[in-house]
Amino acid sequence: MEETCADSVLDKVMKYSLDMICIIGADGKFVQVSEASKKILGYDKEELIGTSYLELVFSEDLEKTIAVAQNILNGAPTNDFENRYVHKSGKIVTMLWSAYWSAEDETTFCIARDATQLIQAQKKEKEKEAFYEALVEYGSDMVGVLDENGNYIFVGSGISRIMGYPKEDLIGANVLDHIHPNDLTSVQAKLAELLQGDRVAASEFRHRAANGEWKWLETVGSNQLHNPAVRGIVVNSRDITARKQEQLLLQQKEQLYRCLFSNNPDAILLEDVNGVVLDVNEAQLKTSDLPASEMVNQHFTSFLPDCVVDTCNQHFQQALSGRVVQFDLEVPFPTGESKIYDISKFPVVVEEEVVAVYSIAKDITPIARAYDTIQRQSARQRIILESITDAFFALDKNGCFTYTNSEFERLIQVKGEEVKGKSFWSYFSKSVMGQHFRQLCASVKTGEAVRYELFHEPLKVWLDVKAYPSEEGLSVYLSDITKQKQIEEQEALGKKVLELNAAPGSTLEELINSYLVGLEQQQPDMLTSVLYLENNRLFNLASPSLPKAYLDAIHGVQIGPKVGSCGTAAFLKEKVIVSDLEVDPLWAEYKDAALQAGLRSCWSLPIIGSNQKVLGTFAVYHQEAREPSTEEFEVIDKAKNLLQLIIENKMTEAALKLSNERYNLATSATSEAIYDFDVVHHTIHWGEGFETMFGFSRADLSNTSESWIDNIHPDDQARVVASFERALLNPEVNNWQEDYRFFSADGQIIQISDRARILRNKKLKPIRVIGSMQDISARKQYEIERENLIEELQGRNNSLQQFTHIVSHNLRAPVANILGLTDMFKSPNLDEQIKLAVNEKMRVAAQNLDTVIRDLNQILSIRGSIGGIKEQLVFTEKVEEVLEPMHLELTRHQVNIQTDFKAAPSVFTVGSYLYSILYNLITNAIKYRKPGQETEIHISTRTEGDYVVLTVKDYGLGFDVEKQKKKLFGLYNRFHSHIEGRGVGLFLVKAQAEALGGKVTVQSKVQEGTTFEVYFKQ
């Protein structure tokens, strides 16, 4: 009964269960299947029984199904195994299985449920979870969860991504530790407020990022501490750093705009589309002299003069159409003055719609007035440029014409309208203006003015070009210098001919012909001729282009009042212009010959010399009948003057040649050196006597005054030249004379006497000096010998007087002593002691007498002759010879002797005298040293003219030279009585120096020392 009941229950379960209940045998085939198989897989249970479950498994799940089935057979039951089966209709059905293997029954008991909806629901739940997770992790907002103390308990990926912190670095960290100090108080207040409520509205604060940067966050907090799923404070933050920076930048721009608007020196108004003023700046208020209250919210025309309202309204409407409008407006003021404004109107466009208009007014009154001034100046400048004689044009920086005056148009033969705006370089080709105009480019580049000349080939004119660069471009002036060039060419031709005239050997015919050929090259339409006058007849001198037949016809023609152009001009002494010789009565007898030669006109000028005598004629022929232009007449008149100069010069040259021949004959007849000095040109001409007297070749000697000055003896040169120049400058002096020394060609010195006559012009200016130089060497030698003899006799006389003084004083004293002492010996009452004393005194007196006699003997030997042979002596060696025996004395008295003989190492003199001079001067310096001090003596030499000078300088006691000069070098004269000496040394030095032909000088100051200089004649 119980089994029946159980079977009944199992049958109901198999029939009514929503799950598919099935029993599968060990072979994997269905043994029993519940009714739910129909609903789940579309198969009746009869269709499934005996069928392998693997036949219904979806192919992609077959492998894992077999693996799970094997685990079940091994005793491992499974719950919630999911795989897919194929519905009878072919669709895929997801099944969820629970299975248990019964080894006892060798069957598997299974329960399967259709999990399609469950899987879809789970999928949707997962998708929902993934969506919210993506919002949290990848959304632009950052999500975090804080505990009640503000510590992070959850950190969304957004925080790590945006703030740069790894999640683990923030978990447990307090949020307040990352808040900017300036925002900390407000954030703490927000947290406190959040703990008391459910939600806190958005707040802005700065949160430090991982790299130290402060980021602005906008945060909304929600208190979810009571929510068991959260149990924290949920904070949603958004990074608004960029927005805050834009806000700050916008504020800066707003402040900058306000600063520019308010402080702009120009007047500014902001008007709405109806013309109502919304805002004005300070400059506008000052300009209108109205307060802001009377301008803002008023129509802009309400404070404008009526005369400008229509114009302003018109431009305002143009601005409303979206255009930027600019115009100048002159506004009168109640004071009577008016100002000019540069007004710009800028439409303010928002979303392609004009919502307002900015009006900016700039006071340009000074500029406008200046512009008017510039315009007036420009007009005056145009008048000036039109009135100048130079052609003028201006180029801009690109080399295009900006202005040309009428003279430029006339000279260059172009119209200003044709070239204005066109490039100079393209308009004028190189063939027109030539390579010279490259200098204009150089002027532009360097910024320096240039000036040069060029020949304009097409117009056959010479131009003087002056170009001045500036910031605007280039200003160029052109002057027609064709006439000047022709004059220069004619002058250059004349100079060339004059140079030929100066060349030796040139003939008058060659010179005239050369000049006429050059003149015809410069004036191609001229045929020229020069005839010379002799015995009132004209003869051809030079006619390079006239036919020989014509020249033969007029050869030797007699001058007269109707003898063609030349015969008449020579006769009348005035120019004769025949424009058409065929009809002119002056040519009646000669026109046939002229016409046959192709000649139709003849202009003739007489060539008159400075003595007013006719020298000849200069004629210009043409092959057509014509009269000379002013320019042509200037050319032929200058040519006539040059021809006169050349002809007269050649005549003068011939006369001068004859005169020179006579002069040379005259100068060769005297032994004196005659000269002719041209003061004006500083040239000198020497006669033949100069070569005879001095041995110079006149051909090799310069003809300048330096040839005379350079050969004057140096010691006489300054004196003679100064004397000569004084004579020239003094208009009352006509004669000059000086004696001086002059060098001959072989270097010998010749004494001369120079006498000259000065020739002056009407203004008493010297023009020539004619003089002669006479050799007076013999006379000078005689005078020198005479002077030497007189000097020697005077010296001997002085010496005799000095000897007389010595004999009368220095000799008589010891002789008188001796005589007196001798008389004492005659006394019979003398004892021996007195006799010994008298004897001693006699011995001393005799010694003194002997000393004086020896001094006199030495002096007489010096006066008598030099007393020795002269030789070349080295000062260094002679000084060492003197000092050698003084070694101990020099050491004892601390004497330091310094020498310098570089300037004159040696001297040609007598050795004994040099030794004596050095010895006396050195011993004197030692003797008269300053006691108790080191003594310094400087010995040196130098050359001075014909002398070698020996200097001995000390720093001793010195003496007063002026006080002692009369007895300075006298015998037995002494200046320091407290120092032992005889007063002979300086006397000997002077006597020996003079015996050698020299002298002695002395300089001394008391307590400063003494300097002796001994001059040795060479």
PDB file of N, CA and C in Angstrom, residues 727-808:
ATOM      1  N   ALA A 727     115.233 140.548 -46.753  1.00  0.00           N
ATOM      2  CA  ALA A 727     115.459 141.476 -47.868  1.00  0.00           C
ATOM      3  C   ALA A 727     114.326 141.416 -48.879  1.00  0.00           C
ATOM      4  N   LEU A 728     113.830 140.195 -49.152  1.00  0.00           N
ATOM      5  CA  LEU A 728     112.740 140.057 -50.114  1.00  0.00           C
ATOM      6  C   LEU A 728     111.466 140.719 -49.599  1.00  0.00           C
ATOM      7  N   LEU A 729     111.202 140.596 -48.295  1.00  0.00           N
ATOM      8  CA  LEU A 729     109.955 141.102 -47.739  1.00  0.00           C
ATOM      9  C   LEU A 729     109.969 142.611 -47.540  1.00  0.00           C
ATOM     10  N   ASN A 730     111.145 143.197 -47.487  1.00  0.00           N
ATOM     11  CA  ASN A 730     111.236 144.657 -47.278  1.00  0.00           C
ATOM     12  C   ASN A 730     111.210 145.358 -48.637  1.00  0.00           C
ATOM     13  N   PRO A 731     110.120 146.066 -48.958  1.00  0.00           N
ATOM     14  CA  PRO A 731     109.997 146.699 -50.297  1.00  0.00           C
ATOM     15  C   PRO A 731     111.038 147.784 -50.547  1.00  0.00           C
ATOM     16  N   GLU A 732     111.696 148.259 -49.484  1.00  0.00           N
ATOM     17  CA  GLU A 732     112.701 149.309 -49.662  1.00  0.00           C
ATOM     18  C   GLU A 732     114.084 148.760 -49.966  1.00  0.00           C
ATOM     19  N   VAL A 733     114.255 147.459 -49.839  1.00  0.00           N
ATOM     20  CA  VAL A 733     115.561 146.836 -50.065  1.00  0.00           C
ATOM     21  C   VAL A 733     115.635 146.345 -51.506  1.00  0.00           C
ATOM     22  N   ASN A 734     116.633 146.780 -52.220  1.00  0.00           N
ATOM     23  CA  ASN A 734     116.836 146.325 -53.603  1.00  0.00           C
ATOM     24  C   ASN A 734     118.170 145.608 -53.787  1.00  0.00           C
ATOM     25  N   ASN A 735     119.043 145.682 -52.782  1.00  0.00           N
ATOM     26  CA  ASN A 735     120.348 145.024 -52.855  1.00  0.00           C
ATOM     27  C   ASN A 735     120.533 144.157 -51.613  1.00  0.00           C
ATOM     28  N   TRP A 736     121.209 143.030 -51.821  1.00  0.00           N
ATOM     29  CA  TRP A 736     121.448 142.101 -50.697  1.00  0.00           C
ATOM     30  C   TRP A 736     122.868 141.586 -50.778  1.00  0.00           C
ATOM     31  N   GLN A 737     123.532 141.407 -49.608  1.00  0.00           N
ATOM     32  CA  GLN A 737     124.901 140.899 -49.578  1.00  0.00           C
ATOM     33  C   GLN A 737     125.110 140.114 -48.292  1.00  0.00           C
ATOM     34  N   GLU A 738     125.740 138.950 -48.382  1.00  0.00           N
ATOM     35  CA  GLU A 738     126.109 138.146 -47.229  1.00  0.00           C
ATOM     36  C   GLU A 738     127.370 137.365 -47.553  1.00  0.00           C
ATOM     37  N   ASP A 739     128.229 137.159 -46.540  1.00  0.00           N
ATOM     38  CA  ASP A 739     129.375 136.260 -46.649  1.00  0.00           C
ATOM     39  C   ASP A 739     129.040 134.991 -45.890  1.00  0.00           C
ATOM     40  N   TYR A 740     129.328 133.818 -46.483  1.00  0.00           N
ATOM     41  CA  TYR A 740     129.022 132.550 -45.819  1.00  0.00           C
ATOM     42  C   TYR A 740     129.857 131.450 -46.456  1.00  0.00           C
ATOM     43  N   ARG A 741     129.756 130.276 -45.847  1.00  0.00           N
ATOM     44  CA  ARG A 741     130.489 129.119 -46.340  1.00  0.00           C
ATOM     45  C   ARG A 741     129.573 128.266 -47.213  1.00  0.00           C
ATOM     46  N   PHE A 742     130.132 127.721 -48.290  1.00  0.00           N
ATOM     47  CA  PHE A 742     129.349 126.973 -49.283  1.00  0.00           C
ATOM     48  C   PHE A 742     130.120 125.709 -49.646  1.00  0.00           C
ATOM     49  N   PHE A 743     129.400 124.581 -49.733  1.00  0.00           N
ATOM     50  CA  PHE A 743     130.024 123.303 -50.065  1.00  0.00           C
ATOM     51  C   PHE A 743     130.191 123.170 -51.579  1.00  0.00           C
ATOM     52  N   SER A 744     131.370 122.716 -51.998  1.00  0.00           N
ATOM     53  CA  SER A 744     131.585 122.407 -53.408  1.00  0.00           C
ATOM     54  C   SER A 744     131.141 120.976 -53.669  1.00  0.00           C
ATOM     55  N   ALA A 745     131.191 120.573 -54.933  1.00  0.00           N
ATOM     56  CA  ALA A 745     130.721 119.238 -55.300  1.00  0.00           C
ATOM     57  C   ALA A 745     131.512 118.145 -54.607  1.00  0.00           C
ATOM     58  N   ASP A 746     132.842 118.377 -54.324  1.00  0.00           N
ATOM     59  CA  ASP A 746     133.671 117.360 -53.673  1.00  0.00           C
ATOM     60  C   ASP A 746     133.664 117.491 -52.160  1.00  0.00           C
ATOM     61  N   GLY A 747     132.778 118.319 -51.583  1.00  0.00           N
ATOM     62  CA  GLY A 747     132.632 118.417 -50.143  1.00  0.00           C
ATOM     63  C   GLY A 747     133.499 119.463 -49.488  1.00  0.00           C
ATOM     64  N   GLN A 748     134.343 120.154 -50.226  1.00  0.00           N
ATOM     65  CA  GLN A 748     135.179 121.191 -49.647  1.00  0.00           C
ATOM     66  C   GLN A 748     134.330 122.418 -49.312  1.00  0.00           C
ATOM     67  N   ILE A 749     134.804 123.155 -48.272  1.00  0.00           N
ATOM     68  CA  ILE A 749     134.093 124.364 -47.849  1.00  0.00           C
ATOM     69  C   ILE A 749     134.770 125.571 -48.483  1.00  0.00           C
ATOM     70  N   ILE A 750     133.977 126.379 -49.181  1.00  0.00           N
ATOM     71  CA  ILE A 750     134.496 127.569 -49.867  1.00  0.00           C
ATOM     72  C   ILE A 750     133.835 128.792 -49.254  1.00  0.00           C
ATOM     73  N   GLN A 751     134.655 129.752 -48.859  1.00  0.00           N
ATOM     74  CA  GLN A 751     134.142 131.007 -48.337  1.00  0.00           C
ATOM     75  C   GLN A 751     133.747 131.889 -49.528  1.00  0.00           C
ATOM     76  N   ILE A 752     132.499 132.361 -49.518  1.00  0.00           N
ATOM     77  CA  ILE A 752     132.033 133.170 -50.642  1.00  0.00           C
ATOM     78  C   ILE A 752     131.434 134.474 -50.137  1.00  0.00           C
ATOM     79  N   SER A 753     131.394 135.424 -51.040  1.00  0.00           N
ATOM     80  CA  SER A 753     130.687 136.683 -50.813  1.00  0.00           C
ATOM     81  C   SER A 753     129.595 136.759 -51.875  1.00  0.00           C
ATOM     82  N   ASP A 754     128.349 136.832 -51.421  1.00  0.00           N
ATOM     83  CA  ASP A 754     127.186 136.788 -52.313  1.00  0.00           C
ATOM     84  C   ASP A 754     126.562 138.181 -52.382  1.00  0.00           C
ATOM     85  N   ARG A 755     126.486 138.730 -53.605  1.00  0.00           N
ATOM     86  CA  ARG A 755     125.871 140.047 -53.816  1.00  0.00           C
ATOM     87  C   ARG A 755     124.767 139.891 -54.863  1.00  0.00           C
ATOM     88  N   ALA A 756     123.602 140.512 -54.593  1.00  0.00           N
ATOM     89  CA  ALA A 756     122.466 140.326 -55.495  1.00  0.00           C
ATOM     90  C   ALA A 756     121.655 141.601 -55.618  1.00  0.00           C
ATOM     91  N   ARG A 757     120.934 141.692 -56.762  1.00  0.00           N
ATOM     92  CA  ARG A 757     120.012 142.781 -57.057  1.00  0.00           C
ATOM     93  C   ARG A 757     118.592 142.212 -57.086  1.00  0.00           C
ATOM     94  N   ILE A 758     117.681 142.842 -56.315  1.00  0.00           N
ATOM     95  CA  ILE A 758     116.293 142.354 -56.222  1.00  0.00           C
ATOM     96  C   ILE A 758     115.429 143.169 -57.176  1.00  0.00           C
ATOM     97  N   LEU A 759     114.734 142.479 -58.099  1.00  0.00           N
ATOM     98  CA  LEU A 759     113.827 143.126 -59.046  1.00  0.00           C
ATOM     99  C   LEU A 759     112.399 142.979 -58.532  1.00  0.00           C
ATOM    100  N   ARG A 760     111.648 144.083 -58.531  1.00  0.00           N
ATOM    101  CA  ARG A 760     110.288 144.073 -57.992  1.00  0.00           C
ATOM    102  C   ARG A 760     109.296 144.550 -59.052  1.00  0.00           C
ATOM    103  N   ASN A 761     108.016 144.152 -58.876  1.00  0.00           N
ATOM    104  CA  ASN A 761     106.977 144.597 -59.795  1.00  0.00           C
ATOM    105  C   ASN A 761     106.426 145.951 -59.330  1.00  0.00           C
ATOM    106  N   LYS A 762     105.350 146.403 -59.952  1.00  0.00           N
ATOM    107  CA  LYS A 762     104.794 147.709 -59.622  1.00  0.00           C
ATOM    108  C   LYS A 762     104.278 147.769 -58.194  1.00  0.00           C
ATOM    109  N   LYS A 763     103.894 146.621 -57.661  1.00  0.00           N
ATOM    110  CA  LYS A 763     103.413 146.583 -56.276  1.00  0.00           C
ATOM    111  C   LYS A 763     104.550 146.341 -55.293  1.00  0.00           C
ATOM    112  N   LEU A 764     105.792 146.425 -55.794  1.00  0.00           N
ATOM    113  CA  LEU A 764     107.010 146.237 -55.000  1.00  0.00           C
ATOM    114  C   LEU A 764     107.155 144.809 -54.469  1.00  0.00           C
ATOM    115  N   LYS A 765     106.465 143.884 -55.118  1.00  0.00           N
ATOM    116  CA  LYS A 765     106.636 142.475 -54.770  1.00  0.00           C
ATOM    117  C   LYS A 765     107.846 141.938 -55.507  1.00  0.00           C
ATOM    118  N   PRO A 766     108.728 141.172 -54.843  1.00  0.00           N
ATOM    119  CA  PRO A 766     109.914 140.646 -55.522  1.00  0.00           C
ATOM    120  C   PRO A 766     109.520 139.613 -56.568  1.00  0.00           C
ATOM    121  N   ILE A 767     110.146 139.709 -57.733  1.00  0.00           N
ATOM    122  CA  ILE A 767     109.849 138.734 -58.793  1.00  0.00           C
ATOM    123  C   ILE A 767     111.105 138.004 -59.248  1.00  0.00           C
ATOM    124  N   ARG A 768     112.260 138.700 -59.219  1.00  0.00           N
ATOM    125  CA  ARG A 768     113.517 138.065 -59.636  1.00  0.00           C
ATOM    126  C   ARG A 768     114.657 138.596 -58.784  1.00  0.00           C
ATOM    127  N   VAL A 769     115.701 137.749 -58.641  1.00  0.00           N
ATOM    128  CA  VAL A 769     116.927 138.159 -57.960  1.00  0.00           C
ATOM    129  C   VAL A 769     118.092 137.770 -58.856  1.00  0.00           C
ATOM    130  N   ILE A 770     118.877 138.752 -59.278  1.00  0.00           N
ATOM    131  CA  ILE A 770     120.060 138.518 -60.107  1.00  0.00           C
ATOM    132  C   ILE A 770     121.288 138.733 -59.211  1.00  0.00           C
ATOM    133  N   GLY A 771     122.144 137.724 -59.110  1.00  0.00           N
ATOM    134  CA  GLY A 771     123.277 137.867 -58.216  1.00  0.00           C
ATOM    135  C   GLY A 771     124.496 137.114 -58.690  1.00  0.00           C
ATOM    136  N   SER A 772     125.601 137.313 -57.950  1.00  0.00           N
ATOM    137  CA  SER A 772     126.850 136.605 -58.253  1.00  0.00           C
ATOM    138  C   SER A 772     127.510 136.189 -56.952  1.00  0.00           C
ATOM    139  N   MET A 773     128.182 135.042 -56.985  1.00  0.00           N
ATOM    140  CA  MET A 773     128.875 134.491 -55.826  1.00  0.00           C
ATOM    141  C   MET A 773     130.375 134.518 -56.124  1.00  0.00           C
ATOM    142  N   GLN A 774     131.158 135.184 -55.228  1.00  0.00           N
ATOM    143  CA  GLN A 774     132.599 135.340 -55.427  1.00  0.00           C
ATOM    144  C   GLN A 774     133.348 134.542 -54.372  1.00  0.00           C
ATOM    145  N   ASP A 775     134.376 133.782 -54.794  1.00  0.00           N
ATOM    146  CA  ASP A 775     135.186 132.971 -53.883  1.00  0.00           C
ATOM    147  C   ASP A 775     136.126 133.903 -53.120  1.00  0.00           C
ATOM    148  N   ILE A 776     135.909 133.997 -51.773  1.00  0.00           N
ATOM    149  CA  ILE A 776     136.772 134.853 -50.940  1.00  0.00           C
ATOM    150  C   ILE A 776     137.490 134.008 -49.901  1.00  0.00           C
ATOM    151  N   SER A 777     137.718 132.717 -50.213  1.00  0.00           N
ATOM    152  CA  SER A 777     138.354 131.817 -49.252  1.00  0.00           C
ATOM    153  C   SER A 777     139.727 132.324 -48.849  1.00  0.00           C
ATOM    154  N   ALA A 778     140.565 132.793 -49.814  1.00  0.00           N
ATOM    155  CA  ALA A 778     141.918 133.261 -49.507  1.00  0.00           C
ATOM    156  C   ALA A 778     141.854 134.463 -48.580  1.00  0.00           C
ATOM    157  N   ARG A 779     140.914 135.355 -48.864  1.00  0.00           N
ATOM    158  CA  ARG A 779     140.797 136.547 -48.024  1.00  0.00           C
ATOM    159  C   ARG A 779     140.353 136.181 -46.620  1.00  0.00           C
ATOM    160  N   LYS A 780     139.410 135.263 -46.513  1.00  0.00           N
ATOM    161  CA  LYS A 780     138.927 134.825 -45.211  1.00  0.00           C
ATOM    162  C   LYS A 780     140.031 134.136 -44.413  1.00  0.00           C
ATOM    163  N   GLN A 781     140.833 133.307 -45.119  1.00  0.00           N
ATOM    164  CA  GLN A 781     141.933 132.630 -44.445  1.00  0.00           C
ATOM    165  C   GLN A 781     142.913 133.641 -43.869  1.00  0.00           C
ATOM    166  N   TYR A 782     143.194 134.657 -44.638  1.00  0.00           N
ATOM    167  CA  TYR A 782     144.108 135.707 -44.176  1.00  0.00           C
ATOM    168  C   TYR A 782     143.505 136.403 -42.953  1.00  0.00           C
ATOM    169  N   GLU A 783     142.189 136.669 -42.995  1.00  0.00           N
ATOM    170  CA  GLU A 783     141.550 137.336 -41.872  1.00  0.00           C
ATOM    171  C   GLU A 783     141.566 136.470 -40.629  1.00  0.00           C
ATOM    172  N   ILE A 784     141.350 135.143 -40.815  1.00  0.00           N
ATOM    173  CA  ILE A 784     141.376 134.224 -39.674  1.00  0.00           C
ATOM    174  C   ILE A 784     142.764 134.183 -39.061  1.00  0.00           C
ATOM    175  N   GLU A 785     143.795 134.068 -39.931  1.00  0.00           N
ATOM    176  CA  GLU A 785     145.168 134.006 -39.427  1.00  0.00           C
ATOM    177  C   GLU A 785     145.527 135.297 -38.697  1.00  0.00           C
ATOM    178  N   ARG A 786     145.023 136.404 -39.252  1.00  0.00           N
ATOM    179  CA  ARG A 786     145.289 137.683 -38.605  1.00  0.00           C
ATOM    180  C   ARG A 786     144.632 137.729 -37.229  1.00  0.00           C
ATOM    181  N   GLU A 787     143.387 137.260 -37.125  1.00  0.00           N
ATOM    182  CA  GLU A 787     142.689 137.261 -35.845  1.00  0.00           C
ATOM    183  C   GLU A 787     143.383 136.340 -34.857  1.00  0.00           C
ATOM    184  N   ASN A 788     143.843 135.172 -35.337  1.00  0.00           N
ATOM    185  CA  ASN A 788     144.545 134.231 -34.447  1.00  0.00           C
ATOM    186  C   ASN A 788     145.830 134.853 -33.928  1.00  0.00           C
ATOM    187  N   LEU A 789     146.516 135.539 -34.833  1.00  0.00           N
ATOM    188  CA  LEU A 789     147.777 136.166 -34.418  1.00  0.00           C
ATOM    189  C   LEU A 789     147.512 137.232 -33.372  1.00  0.00           C
ATOM    190  N   ILE A 790     146.492 138.033 -33.600  1.00  0.00           N
ATOM    191  CA  ILE A 790     146.146 139.076 -32.627  1.00  0.00           C
ATOM    192  C   ILE A 790     145.773 138.457 -31.289  1.00  0.00           C
ATOM    193  N   GLU A 791     144.956 137.364 -31.357  1.00  0.00           N
ATOM    194  CA  GLU A 791     144.550 136.683 -30.121  1.00  0.00           C
ATOM    195  C   GLU A 791     145.756 136.113 -29.386  1.00  0.00           C
ATOM    196  N   GLU A 792     146.705 135.529 -30.179  1.00  0.00           N
ATOM    197  CA  GLU A 792     147.910 134.948 -29.563  1.00  0.00           C
ATOM    198  C   GLU A 792     148.753 136.031 -28.916  1.00  0.00           C
ATOM    199  N   LEU A 793     148.900 137.163 -29.612  1.00  0.00           N
ATOM    200  CA  LEU A 793     149.688 138.259 -29.057  1.00  0.00           C
ATOM    201  C   LEU A 793     149.047 138.796 -27.779  1.00  0.00           C
ATOM    202  N   GLN A 794     147.699 138.892 -27.800  1.00  0.00           N
ATOM    203  CA  GLN A 794     147.017 139.351 -26.595  1.00  0.00           C
ATOM    204  C   GLN A 794     147.219 138.366 -25.449  1.00  0.00           C
ATOM    205  N   GLY A 795     147.179 137.049 -25.778  1.00  0.00           N
ATOM    206  CA  GLY A 795     147.420 136.031 -24.755  1.00  0.00           C
ATOM    207  C   GLY A 795     148.820 136.133 -24.183  1.00  0.00           C
ATOM    208  N   ARG A 796     149.801 136.295 -25.099  1.00  0.00           N
ATOM    209  CA  ARG A 796     151.193 136.411 -24.626  1.00  0.00           C
ATOM    210  C   ARG A 796     151.356 137.663 -23.752  1.00  0.00           C
ATOM    211  N   ASN A 797     150.693 138.732 -24.160  1.00  0.00           N
ATOM    212  CA  ASN A 797     150.784 139.967 -23.389  1.00  0.00           C
ATOM    213  C   ASN A 797     150.186 139.767 -21.998  1.00  0.00           C
ATOM    214  N   ASN A 798     149.023 139.066 -21.955  1.00  0.00           N
ATOM    215  CA  ASN A 798     148.413 138.780 -20.662  1.00  0.00           C
ATOM    216  C   ASN A 798     149.319 137.914 -19.805  1.00  0.00           C
ATOM    217  N   SER A 799     149.958 136.926 -20.464  1.00  0.00           N
ATOM    218  CA  SER A 799     150.867 136.042 -19.722  1.00  0.00           C
ATOM    219  C   SER A 799     152.045 136.816 -19.174  1.00  0.00           C
ATOM    220  N   LEU A 800     152.618 137.728 -19.985  1.00  0.00           N
ATOM    221  CA  LEU A 800     153.759 138.532 -19.529  1.00  0.00           C
ATOM    222  C   LEU A 800     153.365 139.392 -18.336  1.00  0.00           C
ATOM    223  N   GLN A 801     152.143 139.917 -18.413  1.00  0.00           N
ATOM    224  CA  GLN A 801     151.688 140.721 -17.286  1.00  0.00           C
ATOM    225  C   GLN A 801     151.553 139.870 -16.028  1.00  0.00           C
ATOM    226  N   GLN A 802     151.018 138.610 -16.253  1.00  0.00           N
ATOM    227  CA  GLN A 802     150.866 137.710 -15.103  1.00  0.00           C
ATOM    228  C   GLN A 802     152.229 137.304 -14.552  1.00  0.00           C
ATOM    229  N   PHE A 803     153.212 137.032 -15.474  1.00  0.00           N
ATOM    230  CA  PHE A 803     154.562 136.654 -15.028  1.00  0.00           C
ATOM    231  C   PHE A 803     155.214 137.811 -14.280  1.00  0.00           C
ATOM    232  N   THR A 804     154.960 139.013 -14.808  1.00  0.00           N
ATOM    233  CA  THR A 804     155.514 140.187 -14.140  1.00  0.00           C
ATOM    234  C   THR A 804     154.979 140.287 -12.712  1.00  0.00           C
ATOM    235  N   HIS A 805     153.661 139.989 -12.586  1.00  0.00           N
ATOM    236  CA  HIS A 805     153.056 140.025 -11.256  1.00  0.00           C
ATOM    237  C   HIS A 805     153.669 138.956 -10.352  1.00  0.00           C
ATOM    238  N   ILE A 806     153.870 137.746 -10.935  1.00  0.00           N
ATOM    239  CA  ILE A 806     154.448 136.652 -10.130  1.00  0.00           C
ATOM    240  C   ILE A 806     155.867 137.008  -9.702  1.00  0.00           C
ATOM    241  N   VAL A 807     156.661 137.525 -10.682  1.00  0.00           N
ATOM    242  CA  VAL A 807     158.060 137.857 -10.361  1.00  0.00           C
ATOM    243  C   VAL A 807     158.118 138.935  -9.280  1.00  0.00           C
ATOM    244  N   SER A 808     157.209 139.929  -9.435  1.00  0.00           N
ATOM    245  CA  SER A 808     157.253 141.041  -8.492  1.00  0.00           C
ATOM    246  C   SER A 808     156.730 140.697  -7.119  1.00  0.00           C
TER     247      SER A 808
END
